[in-house]
């Protein structure tokens, strides 16, 4: 199985856990503001062999850190594109690690199976935008009805299920408006956790012309107030003031 990279320590990506990030390549979205362009574009992954690690290297690291790290955050790209993912998780869990999965929600069958088989402890799912704006924000062309139904199925599964989860939206000036957050607040009303996080520009974003920017903190609080009408415990990630 291709493993694109490993961040050996994170204090932020797995709530309440000392963890490592495991990056899997490939994605079926092309979000123009994505910071992981080398993971999203297969050609970049193929050419950048230095960034990948073997399964042997991964499990050597995991065995050494067992009992020190609490969990592994499996991210990407979109991890559920890999049919080998369940077996990889089984092997990691056998070493005593808890598993957090980052996903865009477009593979509800895989998500459901992983949860029902007891392979996940936490799911972090991206809500890219409101329904009307979803294709543009996800960088998709043509009829996206089928993919949107899959995303909605994943949202419904998490809302109705027992696994711990969070929803999150990266907020981008030039893509998101107040109407998006009105829609999202109705869509995921009653959810356990919802985070708004501000876009950060960098040289590795998928659309490198830097045509997007971050909203001000005041504007982010405006969006938060909209969301809190139906999700009172929604929060801004990285903000010192709520």
XYZ file of C-alpha atoms in Angstrom:
242
model
C 0.000 0.000 0.000
C 1.327 3.435 -0.931
C 1.950 5.645 2.104
C 2.691 9.225 1.172
C 4.119 10.433 4.455
C 4.257 10.320 8.240
C 4.275 13.178 10.723
C 5.685 11.542 13.802
C 4.024 13.777 16.381
C 0.946 15.976 16.504
C -0.647 17.588 19.535
C -3.495 19.105 17.515
C -4.907 16.694 14.938
C -6.388 14.073 17.265
C -8.417 15.732 20.049
C -7.176 14.700 23.474
C -4.528 12.343 22.118
C -0.779 12.357 21.594
C -0.699 11.119 18.020
C 1.030 10.779 14.671
C -0.373 11.699 11.249
C -0.360 9.079 8.502
C -0.854 10.535 5.005
C -2.384 8.462 2.203
C -2.241 9.685 -1.405
C -4.987 10.482 -3.892
C -8.280 12.353 -3.679
C -11.506 12.526 -5.661
C -11.920 16.230 -4.844
C -9.898 19.110 -6.250
C -10.540 21.793 -3.653
C -8.648 24.791 -5.071
C -7.558 25.914 -1.588
C -6.203 22.479 -0.550
C -2.782 22.721 1.104
C -1.846 19.119 0.284
C -1.541 19.364 -3.489
C 1.257 16.768 -3.567
C -1.163 14.240 -2.034
C -4.109 15.120 -4.257
C -2.348 14.968 -7.635
C -1.169 11.436 -8.532
C 1.608 12.676 -10.840
C 3.128 14.700 -8.019
C 2.996 11.666 -5.736
C 4.708 9.489 -8.299
C 7.486 11.973 -8.868
C 8.034 12.834 -5.220
C 9.228 9.411 -4.094
C 11.275 10.886 -1.273
C 8.134 11.824 0.649
C 6.771 8.270 0.809
C 7.578 5.529 3.292
C 7.195 1.776 3.143
C 4.840 -0.260 5.308
C 7.922 -1.792 6.923
C 9.189 1.652 7.929
C 5.764 2.628 9.208
C 5.333 -0.402 11.441
C 8.903 -0.189 12.694
C 8.070 3.339 13.883
C 4.711 2.277 15.339
C 6.225 -0.587 17.316
C 8.867 1.757 18.766
C 6.246 4.345 19.785
C 3.661 1.903 21.159
C 2.725 2.979 24.665
C 4.105 6.477 24.050
C 1.720 7.679 21.365
C -1.998 7.223 21.960
C -3.375 7.381 18.454
C -2.891 7.614 14.723
C -4.676 10.131 12.539
C -5.168 8.693 9.052
C -5.519 11.548 6.600
C -4.786 12.495 3.004
C -5.859 13.019 0.312
C -8.916 10.886 0.847
C -8.001 7.711 2.766
C -11.201 5.798 1.967
C -10.213 5.545 -1.703
C -7.826 2.749 -0.669
C -9.425 -0.699 -0.508
C -6.500 -1.815 1.693
C -7.430 0.706 4.402
C -9.360 -1.700 6.681
C -6.468 -4.156 6.831
C -3.977 -1.350 7.476
C -6.104 -0.115 10.375
C -6.409 -3.635 11.815
C -2.638 -3.952 11.869
C -2.219 -0.557 13.540
C -4.904 -1.246 16.138
C -3.245 -4.558 16.977
C -0.363 -2.474 18.354
C -2.716 -0.697 20.741
C -3.337 2.559 18.896
C -6.622 4.430 18.647
C -7.580 5.545 15.145
C -8.905 8.866 13.892
C -9.995 9.086 10.254
C -10.120 12.308 8.239
C -12.552 12.041 5.324
C -14.536 14.059 2.804
C -17.454 11.675 3.220
C -17.684 10.458 -0.380
C -17.308 6.775 0.515
C -20.108 6.104 3.014
C -19.897 2.346 2.441
C -16.269 2.274 3.583
C -16.964 4.680 6.464
C -19.910 2.614 7.675
C -18.005 -0.663 7.441
C -15.012 0.717 9.344
C -17.241 1.994 12.134
C -19.419 -1.124 12.317
C -16.311 -3.309 12.469
C -14.984 -1.294 15.409
C -11.935 -0.042 13.497
C -12.376 3.675 14.178
C -12.455 5.697 17.385
C -12.983 9.165 15.930
C -14.044 10.604 12.556
C -13.330 14.119 11.337
C -15.431 14.907 8.258
C -15.081 17.967 6.082
C -18.203 19.921 5.193
C -16.848 21.804 2.214
C -19.684 24.288 1.839
C -23.419 24.707 1.597
C -25.189 22.503 -0.946
C -25.435 25.120 -3.694
C -21.746 25.942 -3.539
C -20.374 22.436 -2.915
C -19.134 21.580 -6.449
C -17.199 24.859 -6.785
C -15.648 24.561 -3.337
C -14.701 20.911 -3.940
C -13.260 21.764 -7.372
C -15.669 19.518 -9.266
C -17.097 19.881 -12.782
C -20.265 18.490 -14.306
C -23.123 16.747 -12.511
C -22.107 16.152 -8.891
C -25.474 14.811 -7.708
C -24.159 11.288 -7.114
C -21.202 12.458 -5.023
C -23.368 14.853 -3.032
C -25.740 12.031 -2.129
C -22.761 10.073 -0.823
C -21.631 13.033 1.285
C -25.154 13.423 2.664
C -25.282 9.701 3.483
C -22.039 9.995 5.470
C -23.363 13.025 7.360
C -26.583 11.171 8.210
C -24.626 8.132 9.369
C -22.451 10.143 11.745
C -25.380 12.153 13.097
C -27.337 8.981 13.871
C -24.440 6.804 15.036
C -22.519 6.316 18.253
C -18.939 6.939 17.095
C -17.238 10.127 18.242
C -16.904 12.655 15.422
C -16.555 16.262 14.382
C -17.520 18.229 11.297
C -15.281 21.025 10.081
C -15.219 23.671 7.365
C -12.190 25.550 6.088
C -13.520 29.054 5.437
C -12.167 30.774 2.326
C -12.782 34.333 1.161
C -13.783 34.063 -2.477
C -15.657 30.794 -1.967
C -17.818 30.986 1.168
C -20.653 33.365 1.987
C -23.141 33.784 4.816
C -25.659 31.753 2.816
C -23.334 28.738 2.969
C -23.327 28.804 6.758
C -27.080 29.271 6.930
C -27.363 26.079 4.855
C -24.711 24.153 6.804
C -26.267 25.108 10.137
C -29.584 23.561 9.040
C -27.909 20.547 7.419
C -25.894 19.353 10.434
C -28.164 20.730 13.161
C -27.792 18.659 16.312
C -24.245 17.530 15.544
C -21.826 16.817 18.390
C -19.038 19.127 17.229
C -18.552 21.621 14.406
C -15.453 23.705 13.788
C -14.833 26.632 11.488
C -11.177 26.996 10.593
C -9.626 29.861 8.699
C -7.913 29.336 5.350
C -4.136 29.740 5.394
C -2.348 30.551 2.153
C 0.890 28.747 1.325
C 3.000 27.696 -1.639
C 1.618 24.155 -1.682
C -2.067 24.932 -2.281
C -3.678 23.261 -5.264
C -4.462 26.510 -7.089
C -1.159 28.362 -6.744
C -2.271 31.770 -8.037
C -3.136 32.880 -4.483
C -6.552 34.112 -5.594
C -8.084 33.171 -2.234
C -7.571 34.725 1.151
C -8.642 34.378 4.766
C -11.566 36.193 6.309
C -10.806 38.507 9.205
C -11.440 37.268 12.733
C -14.449 39.585 12.942
C -15.877 38.036 9.770
C -15.210 34.538 11.088
C -17.156 35.417 14.242
C -20.013 36.599 12.029
C -20.159 33.158 10.409
C -19.904 31.524 13.821
C -22.911 33.495 15.068
C -24.921 32.240 12.092
C -23.979 28.639 12.796
C -24.637 28.920 16.530
C -28.314 29.604 15.887
C -28.727 25.838 15.447
C -25.354 24.513 16.708
C -24.725 26.445 19.953
C -21.452 24.651 20.708
C -19.835 25.373 17.300
C -16.366 26.878 17.645
C -13.550 28.593 15.758
C -10.434 26.469 15.549
C -7.323 28.377 16.558
C -9.192 31.400 17.878
C -8.345 32.783 21.279
C -11.748 34.446 21.585
C -15.066 32.661 21.196
